[in-house]
Short mmCIF file of C-alpha atoms and ligand atoms in Angstrom, two decimals:
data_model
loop_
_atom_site.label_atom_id
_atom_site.label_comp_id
_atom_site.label_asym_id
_atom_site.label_seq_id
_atom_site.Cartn_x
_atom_site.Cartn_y
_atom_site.Cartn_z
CA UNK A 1323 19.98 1.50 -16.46
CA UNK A 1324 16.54 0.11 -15.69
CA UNK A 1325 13.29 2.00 -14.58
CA UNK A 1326 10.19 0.42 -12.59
CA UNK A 1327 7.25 2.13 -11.82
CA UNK A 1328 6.12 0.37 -8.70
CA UNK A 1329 2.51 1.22 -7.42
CA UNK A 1330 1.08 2.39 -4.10
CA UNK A 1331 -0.48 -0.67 -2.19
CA UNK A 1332 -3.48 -0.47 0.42
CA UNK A 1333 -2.92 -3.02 3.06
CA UNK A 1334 -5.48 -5.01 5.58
CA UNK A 1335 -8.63 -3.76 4.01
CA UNK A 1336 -10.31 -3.98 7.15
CA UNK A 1337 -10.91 -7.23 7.92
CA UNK A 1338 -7.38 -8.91 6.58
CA UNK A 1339 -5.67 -7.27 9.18
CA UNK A 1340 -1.56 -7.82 8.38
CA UNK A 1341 -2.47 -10.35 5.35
CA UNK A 1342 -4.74 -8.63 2.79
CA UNK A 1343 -3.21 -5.93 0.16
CA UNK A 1344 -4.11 -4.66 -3.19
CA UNK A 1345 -2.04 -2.73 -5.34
CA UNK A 1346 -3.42 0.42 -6.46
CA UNK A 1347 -3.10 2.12 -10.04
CA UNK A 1348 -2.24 5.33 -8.69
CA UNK A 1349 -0.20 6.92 -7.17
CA UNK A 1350 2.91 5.37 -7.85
CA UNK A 1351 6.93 5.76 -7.13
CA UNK A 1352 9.58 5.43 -9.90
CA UNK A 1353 12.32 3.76 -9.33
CA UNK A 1354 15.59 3.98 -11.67
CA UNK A 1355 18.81 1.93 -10.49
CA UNK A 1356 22.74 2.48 -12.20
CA UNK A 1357 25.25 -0.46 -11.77
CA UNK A 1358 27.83 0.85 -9.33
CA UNK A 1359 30.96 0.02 -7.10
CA UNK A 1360 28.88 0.93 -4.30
CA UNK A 1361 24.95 1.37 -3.48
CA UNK A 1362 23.93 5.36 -3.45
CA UNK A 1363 20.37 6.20 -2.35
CA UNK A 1364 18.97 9.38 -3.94
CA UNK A 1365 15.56 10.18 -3.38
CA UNK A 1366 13.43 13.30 -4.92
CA UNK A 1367 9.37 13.24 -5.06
CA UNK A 1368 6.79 13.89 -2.94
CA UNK A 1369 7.48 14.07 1.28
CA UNK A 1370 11.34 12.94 -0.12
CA UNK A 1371 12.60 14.97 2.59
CA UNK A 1372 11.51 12.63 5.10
CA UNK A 1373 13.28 9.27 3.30
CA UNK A 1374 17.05 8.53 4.77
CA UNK A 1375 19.09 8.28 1.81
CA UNK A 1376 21.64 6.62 3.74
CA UNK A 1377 21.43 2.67 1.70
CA UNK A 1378 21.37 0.82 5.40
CA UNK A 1379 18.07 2.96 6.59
CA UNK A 1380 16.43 3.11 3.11
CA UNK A 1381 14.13 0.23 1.81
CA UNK A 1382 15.35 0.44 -1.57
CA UNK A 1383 19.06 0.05 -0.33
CA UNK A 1384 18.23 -3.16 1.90
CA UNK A 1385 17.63 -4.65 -1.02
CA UNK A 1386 19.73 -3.59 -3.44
CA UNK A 1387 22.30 -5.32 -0.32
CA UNK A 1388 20.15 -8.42 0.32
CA UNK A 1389 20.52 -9.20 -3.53
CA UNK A 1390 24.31 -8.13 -3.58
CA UNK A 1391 23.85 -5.79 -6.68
CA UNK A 1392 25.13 -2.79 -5.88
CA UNK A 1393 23.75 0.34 -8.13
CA UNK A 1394 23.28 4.16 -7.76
CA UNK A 1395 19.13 4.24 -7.28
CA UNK A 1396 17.09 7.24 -7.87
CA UNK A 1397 13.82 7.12 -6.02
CA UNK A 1398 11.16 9.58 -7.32
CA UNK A 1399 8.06 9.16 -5.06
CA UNK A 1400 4.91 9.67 -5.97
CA UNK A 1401 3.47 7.64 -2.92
CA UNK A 1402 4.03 10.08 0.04
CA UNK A 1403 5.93 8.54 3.05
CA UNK A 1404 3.79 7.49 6.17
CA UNK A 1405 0.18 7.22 4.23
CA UNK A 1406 -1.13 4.51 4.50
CA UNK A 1407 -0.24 3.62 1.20
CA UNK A 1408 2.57 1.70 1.19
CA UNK A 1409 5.34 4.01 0.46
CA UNK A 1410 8.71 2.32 1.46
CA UNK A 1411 7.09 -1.28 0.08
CA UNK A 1412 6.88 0.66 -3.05
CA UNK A 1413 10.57 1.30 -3.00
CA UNK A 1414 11.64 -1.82 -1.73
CA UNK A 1415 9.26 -3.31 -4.67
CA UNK A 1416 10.55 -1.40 -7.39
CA UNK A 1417 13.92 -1.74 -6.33
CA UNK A 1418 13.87 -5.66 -5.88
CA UNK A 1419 12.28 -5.80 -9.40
CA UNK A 1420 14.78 -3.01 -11.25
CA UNK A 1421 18.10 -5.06 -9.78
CA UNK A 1422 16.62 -8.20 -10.60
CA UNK A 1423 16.57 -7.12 -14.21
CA UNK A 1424 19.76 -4.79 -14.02
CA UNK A 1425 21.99 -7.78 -13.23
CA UNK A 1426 19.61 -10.37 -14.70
CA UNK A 1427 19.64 -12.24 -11.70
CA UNK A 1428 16.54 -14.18 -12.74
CA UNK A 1429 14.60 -14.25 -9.17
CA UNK A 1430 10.81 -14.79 -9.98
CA UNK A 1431 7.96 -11.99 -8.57
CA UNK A 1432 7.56 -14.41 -5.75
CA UNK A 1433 11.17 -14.83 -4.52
CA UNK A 1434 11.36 -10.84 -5.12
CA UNK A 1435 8.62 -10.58 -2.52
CA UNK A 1436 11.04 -12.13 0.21
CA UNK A 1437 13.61 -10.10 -0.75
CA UNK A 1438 11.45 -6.58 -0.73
CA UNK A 1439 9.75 -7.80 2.52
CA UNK A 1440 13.54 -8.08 3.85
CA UNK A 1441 13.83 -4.47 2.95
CA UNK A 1442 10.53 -3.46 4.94
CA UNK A 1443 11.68 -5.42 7.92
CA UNK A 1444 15.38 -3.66 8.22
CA UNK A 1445 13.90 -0.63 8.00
CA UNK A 1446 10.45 -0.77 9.61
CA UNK A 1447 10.98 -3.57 11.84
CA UNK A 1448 8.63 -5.90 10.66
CA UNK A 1449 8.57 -8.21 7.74
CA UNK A 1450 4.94 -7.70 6.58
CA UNK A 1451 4.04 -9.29 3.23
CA UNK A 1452 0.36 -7.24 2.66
CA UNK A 1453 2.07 -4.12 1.31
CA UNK A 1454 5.30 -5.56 -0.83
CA UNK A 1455 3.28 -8.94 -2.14
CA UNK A 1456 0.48 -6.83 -4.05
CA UNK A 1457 3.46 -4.26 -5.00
CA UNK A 1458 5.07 -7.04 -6.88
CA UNK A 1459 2.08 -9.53 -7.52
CA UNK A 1460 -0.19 -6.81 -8.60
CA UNK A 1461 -4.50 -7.17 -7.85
CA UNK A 1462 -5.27 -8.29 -4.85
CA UNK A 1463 -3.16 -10.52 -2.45
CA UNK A 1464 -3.44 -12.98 0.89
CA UNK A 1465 -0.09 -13.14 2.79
CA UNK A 1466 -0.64 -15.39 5.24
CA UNK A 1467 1.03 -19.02 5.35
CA UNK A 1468 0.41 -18.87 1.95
CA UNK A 1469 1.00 -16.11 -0.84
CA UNK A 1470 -2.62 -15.91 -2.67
CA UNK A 1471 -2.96 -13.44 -5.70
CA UNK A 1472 -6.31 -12.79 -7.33
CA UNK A 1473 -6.07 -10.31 -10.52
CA UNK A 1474 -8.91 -7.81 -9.96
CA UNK A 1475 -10.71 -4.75 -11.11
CA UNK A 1476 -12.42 -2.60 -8.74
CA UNK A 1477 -12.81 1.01 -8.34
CA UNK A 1478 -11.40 2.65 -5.07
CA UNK A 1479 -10.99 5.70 -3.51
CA UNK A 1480 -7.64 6.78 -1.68
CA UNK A 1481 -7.83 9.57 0.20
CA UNK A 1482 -5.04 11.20 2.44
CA UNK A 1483 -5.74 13.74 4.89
CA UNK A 1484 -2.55 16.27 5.65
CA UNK A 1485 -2.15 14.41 9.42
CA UNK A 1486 0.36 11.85 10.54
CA UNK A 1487 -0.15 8.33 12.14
CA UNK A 1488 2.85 6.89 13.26
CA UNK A 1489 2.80 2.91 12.39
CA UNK A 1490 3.99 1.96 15.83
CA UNK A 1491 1.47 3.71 17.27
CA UNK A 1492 -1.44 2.47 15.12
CA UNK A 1493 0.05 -0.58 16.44
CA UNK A 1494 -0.26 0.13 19.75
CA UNK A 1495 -3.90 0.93 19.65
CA UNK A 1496 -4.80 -2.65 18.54
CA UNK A 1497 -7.18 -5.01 20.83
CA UNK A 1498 -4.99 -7.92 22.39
CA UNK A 1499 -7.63 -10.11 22.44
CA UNK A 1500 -11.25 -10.19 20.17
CA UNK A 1501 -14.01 -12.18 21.16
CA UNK A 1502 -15.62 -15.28 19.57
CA UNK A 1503 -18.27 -13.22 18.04
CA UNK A 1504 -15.75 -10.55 16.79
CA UNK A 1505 -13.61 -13.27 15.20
CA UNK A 1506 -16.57 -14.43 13.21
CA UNK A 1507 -17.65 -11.80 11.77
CA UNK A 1508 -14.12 -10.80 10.49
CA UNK A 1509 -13.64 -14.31 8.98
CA UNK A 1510 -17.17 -13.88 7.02
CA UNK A 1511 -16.41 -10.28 6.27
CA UNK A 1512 -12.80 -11.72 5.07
CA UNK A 1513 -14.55 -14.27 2.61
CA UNK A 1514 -16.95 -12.04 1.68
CA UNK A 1515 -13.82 -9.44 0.42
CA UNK A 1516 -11.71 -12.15 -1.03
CA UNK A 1517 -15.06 -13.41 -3.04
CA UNK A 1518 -15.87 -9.68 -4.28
CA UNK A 1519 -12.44 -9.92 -6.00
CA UNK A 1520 -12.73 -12.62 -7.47
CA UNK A 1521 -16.19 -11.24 -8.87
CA UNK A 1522 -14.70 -7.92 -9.59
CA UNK A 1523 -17.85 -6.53 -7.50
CA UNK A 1524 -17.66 -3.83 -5.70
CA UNK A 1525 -20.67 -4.25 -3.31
CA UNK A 1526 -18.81 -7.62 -1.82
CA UNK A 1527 -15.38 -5.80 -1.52
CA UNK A 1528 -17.15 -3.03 0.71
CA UNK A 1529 -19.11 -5.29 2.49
CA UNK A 1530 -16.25 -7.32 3.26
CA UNK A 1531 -14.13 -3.86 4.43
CA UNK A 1532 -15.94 -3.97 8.13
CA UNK A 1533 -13.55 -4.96 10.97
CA UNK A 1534 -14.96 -4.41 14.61
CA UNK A 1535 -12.05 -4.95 15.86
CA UNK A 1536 -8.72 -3.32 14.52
CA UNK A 1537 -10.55 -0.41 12.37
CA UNK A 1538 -12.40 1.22 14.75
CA UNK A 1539 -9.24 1.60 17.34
CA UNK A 1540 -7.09 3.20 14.79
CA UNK A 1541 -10.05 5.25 13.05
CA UNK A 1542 -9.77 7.19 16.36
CA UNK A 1543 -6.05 8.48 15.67
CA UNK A 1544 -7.51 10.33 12.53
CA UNK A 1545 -9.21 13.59 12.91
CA UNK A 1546 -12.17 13.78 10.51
CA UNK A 1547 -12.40 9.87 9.93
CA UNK A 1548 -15.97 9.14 10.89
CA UNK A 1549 -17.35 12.33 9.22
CA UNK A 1550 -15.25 11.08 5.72
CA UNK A 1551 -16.46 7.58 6.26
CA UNK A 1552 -20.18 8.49 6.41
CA UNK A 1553 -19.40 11.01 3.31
CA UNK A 1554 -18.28 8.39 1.28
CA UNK A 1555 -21.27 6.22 2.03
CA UNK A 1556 -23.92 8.49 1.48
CA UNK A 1557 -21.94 9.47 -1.83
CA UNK A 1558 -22.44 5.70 -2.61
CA UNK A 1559 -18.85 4.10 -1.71
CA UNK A 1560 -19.77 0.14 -0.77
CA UNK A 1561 -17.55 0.15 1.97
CA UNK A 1562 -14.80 2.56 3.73
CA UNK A 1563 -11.74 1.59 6.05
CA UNK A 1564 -8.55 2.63 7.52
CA UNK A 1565 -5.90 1.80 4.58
CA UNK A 1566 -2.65 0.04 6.21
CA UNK A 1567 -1.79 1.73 9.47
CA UNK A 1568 -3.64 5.35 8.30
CA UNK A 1569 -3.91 7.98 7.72
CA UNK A 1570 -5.04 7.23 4.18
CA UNK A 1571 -9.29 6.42 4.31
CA UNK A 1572 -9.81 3.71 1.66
CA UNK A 1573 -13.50 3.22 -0.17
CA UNK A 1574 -14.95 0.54 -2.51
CA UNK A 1575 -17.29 1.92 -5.04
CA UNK A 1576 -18.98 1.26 -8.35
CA UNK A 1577 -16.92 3.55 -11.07
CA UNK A 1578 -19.54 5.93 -11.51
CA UNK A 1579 -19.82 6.44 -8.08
CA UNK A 1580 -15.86 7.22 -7.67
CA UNK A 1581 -15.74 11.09 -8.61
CA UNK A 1582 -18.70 11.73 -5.82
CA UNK A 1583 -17.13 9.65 -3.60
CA UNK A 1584 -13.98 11.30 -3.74
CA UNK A 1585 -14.97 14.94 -3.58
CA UNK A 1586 -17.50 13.92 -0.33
CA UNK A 1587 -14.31 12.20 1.71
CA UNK A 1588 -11.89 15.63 0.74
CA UNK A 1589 -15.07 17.96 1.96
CA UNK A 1590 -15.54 16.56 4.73
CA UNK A 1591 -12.04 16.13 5.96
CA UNK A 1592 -12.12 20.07 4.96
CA UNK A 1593 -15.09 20.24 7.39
CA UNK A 1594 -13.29 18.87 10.13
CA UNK A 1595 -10.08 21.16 9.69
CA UNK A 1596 -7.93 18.86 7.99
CA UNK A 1597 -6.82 19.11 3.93
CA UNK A 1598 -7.06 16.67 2.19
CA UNK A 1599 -6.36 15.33 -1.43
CA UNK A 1600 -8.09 11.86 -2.70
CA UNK A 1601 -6.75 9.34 -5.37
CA UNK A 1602 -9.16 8.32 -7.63
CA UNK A 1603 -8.28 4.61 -8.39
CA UNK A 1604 -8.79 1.06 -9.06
CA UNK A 1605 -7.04 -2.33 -7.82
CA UNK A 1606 -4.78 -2.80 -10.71
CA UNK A 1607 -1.19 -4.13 -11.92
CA UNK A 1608 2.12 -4.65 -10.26
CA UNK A 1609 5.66 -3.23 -10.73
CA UNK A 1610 6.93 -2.74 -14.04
CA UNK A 1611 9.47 -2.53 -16.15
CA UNK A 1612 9.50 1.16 -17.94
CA UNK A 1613 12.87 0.39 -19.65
CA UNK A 1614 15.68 -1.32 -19.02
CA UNK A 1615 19.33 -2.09 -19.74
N1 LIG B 2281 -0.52 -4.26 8.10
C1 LIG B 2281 0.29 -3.22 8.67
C2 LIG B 2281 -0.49 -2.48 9.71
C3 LIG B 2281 0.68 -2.16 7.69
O1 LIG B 2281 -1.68 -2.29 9.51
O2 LIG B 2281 0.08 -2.07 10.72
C4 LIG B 2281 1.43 -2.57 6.55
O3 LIG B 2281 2.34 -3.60 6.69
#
């Protein structure tokens, strides 16, 4: 028997738009896998209800058939299902890295990233790196052409309003086309981000959140945004965006700013009719082994 703890992820970060992630310290899901005859998908945890346990419509049991190691896996989430937060890459994560050391099949993180992003893409429909690289990788993480990982340390807020934003339509809402001065400023906003982690400074990473271009079209799909937004920056956050496809409202801060920060975004989600709860967190590690065999 082997246990991972595999840790929410927040994906695009404004202006990486399907390539950026950065795995978060908390929340996280757990993920415990059995050797068995045949793969069995049980899933308890917060918003379980809405996870198939059925292996062939469950993240966790794509893989556990991609890497033909059948096991009984127990799935207790702690990242809640359609957040923003990457919920099935945490599955798919934790279950790529528990099998791999169940059977001792001795796939590196990387290869495991293929395999988990397999998982996303049976089940979600697309094969997005930004939420399963960071899951595995840990810190923050580039999946574009190439698979970049940066270990970094800096303070974030998560915070989840009580709506739902379907993925396919936060999809749908995106431009088809930016202009030449949009484009530009996402690529300096983009090395401005990737240079704040590599600093571990906060002011960069928010600076390098804004995205005129993807952001602001899904930002409309969640009540309360712009109100939790300004909240957070007048409560000293560096930066605020929409974290993966939404609803989830990520901010960049310095860490004494992070408890202020966090209360503003819940009040004034509360303000606009919507609860809300907020993760106070950092960019931090990757899956991990618990215990094992
Ligand atoms: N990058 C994806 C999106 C989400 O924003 O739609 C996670 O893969």
């Amino acid at each position: 028997m082997v246990t991972v703890r595999a840790p929410a992820t927040t994906a695009n970060m404004g202006s990486g738009y399907d390539v950026f992630g950065a795995a978060l310290t908390r929340p996280a899901d757990l993920v415990r896998v059995e050797r068995a005859a045949e793969t069995t998908i049980e899933v308890t945890g917060t918003g379980s209800r809405y996870v198939p346990e059925d292996p062939a419509d469950n993240t966790a049991g794509v893989v556990a058939a991609e890497l033909d190691a059948p096991a009984h896996v127990r799935v207790n989430k702690g990242v809640r299902p359609s957040s923003g937060l990457g919920s099935s890459a945490a599955s798919a994560a934790g279950a790529a890295l528990a099998l791999n050391e169940l059977y001792d099949l001795g796939y590196d993180r990387e290869q495991l990233v293929a395999v988990a992003a397999a998982g996303e893409a049976a089940v979600a429909g697309d094969a997005h790196r930004d939420n399963v690289a960071p899951a595995l990788l840990g810190g923050f993480t580039a999946a574009g052409d190439e698979l970049v990982q940066v270990d970094a340390e800096v303070p974030l807020v998560a915070c989840l309003p009580e709506t739902v934003v379907s993925t396919r339509d936060a999809r749908e809402v995106v431009p088809e086309s930016a202009s030449v001065e949009d484009l530009v400023a996402t690529v300096g906003n983009a090395a401005t981000l990737v240079a704040g982690t590599f600093r571990d400074d906060p002011a960069l990473v928010g600076a390098g959140m804004d995205d005129p271009v993807v952001t602001p079209a899904r930002a409309a799909l969640i009540d309360g945004y712009e109100a939790a937004r300004e909240a957070a920056l007048a409560a000293g956050a560096t930066g605020v965006t929409v974290s993966g496809s939404g609803p989830t409202v990520v901010a960049a801060c310095y860490p004494e700013d992070r408890r202020a920060v966090a209360s503003a975004m819940v009040d004034a989600f509360v303000d606009a009719d919507v609860r809300a709860r907020a993760y106070q967190t950092a960019v931090g590690p990757g899956a991990r082994v618990l215990d094992g065999r």
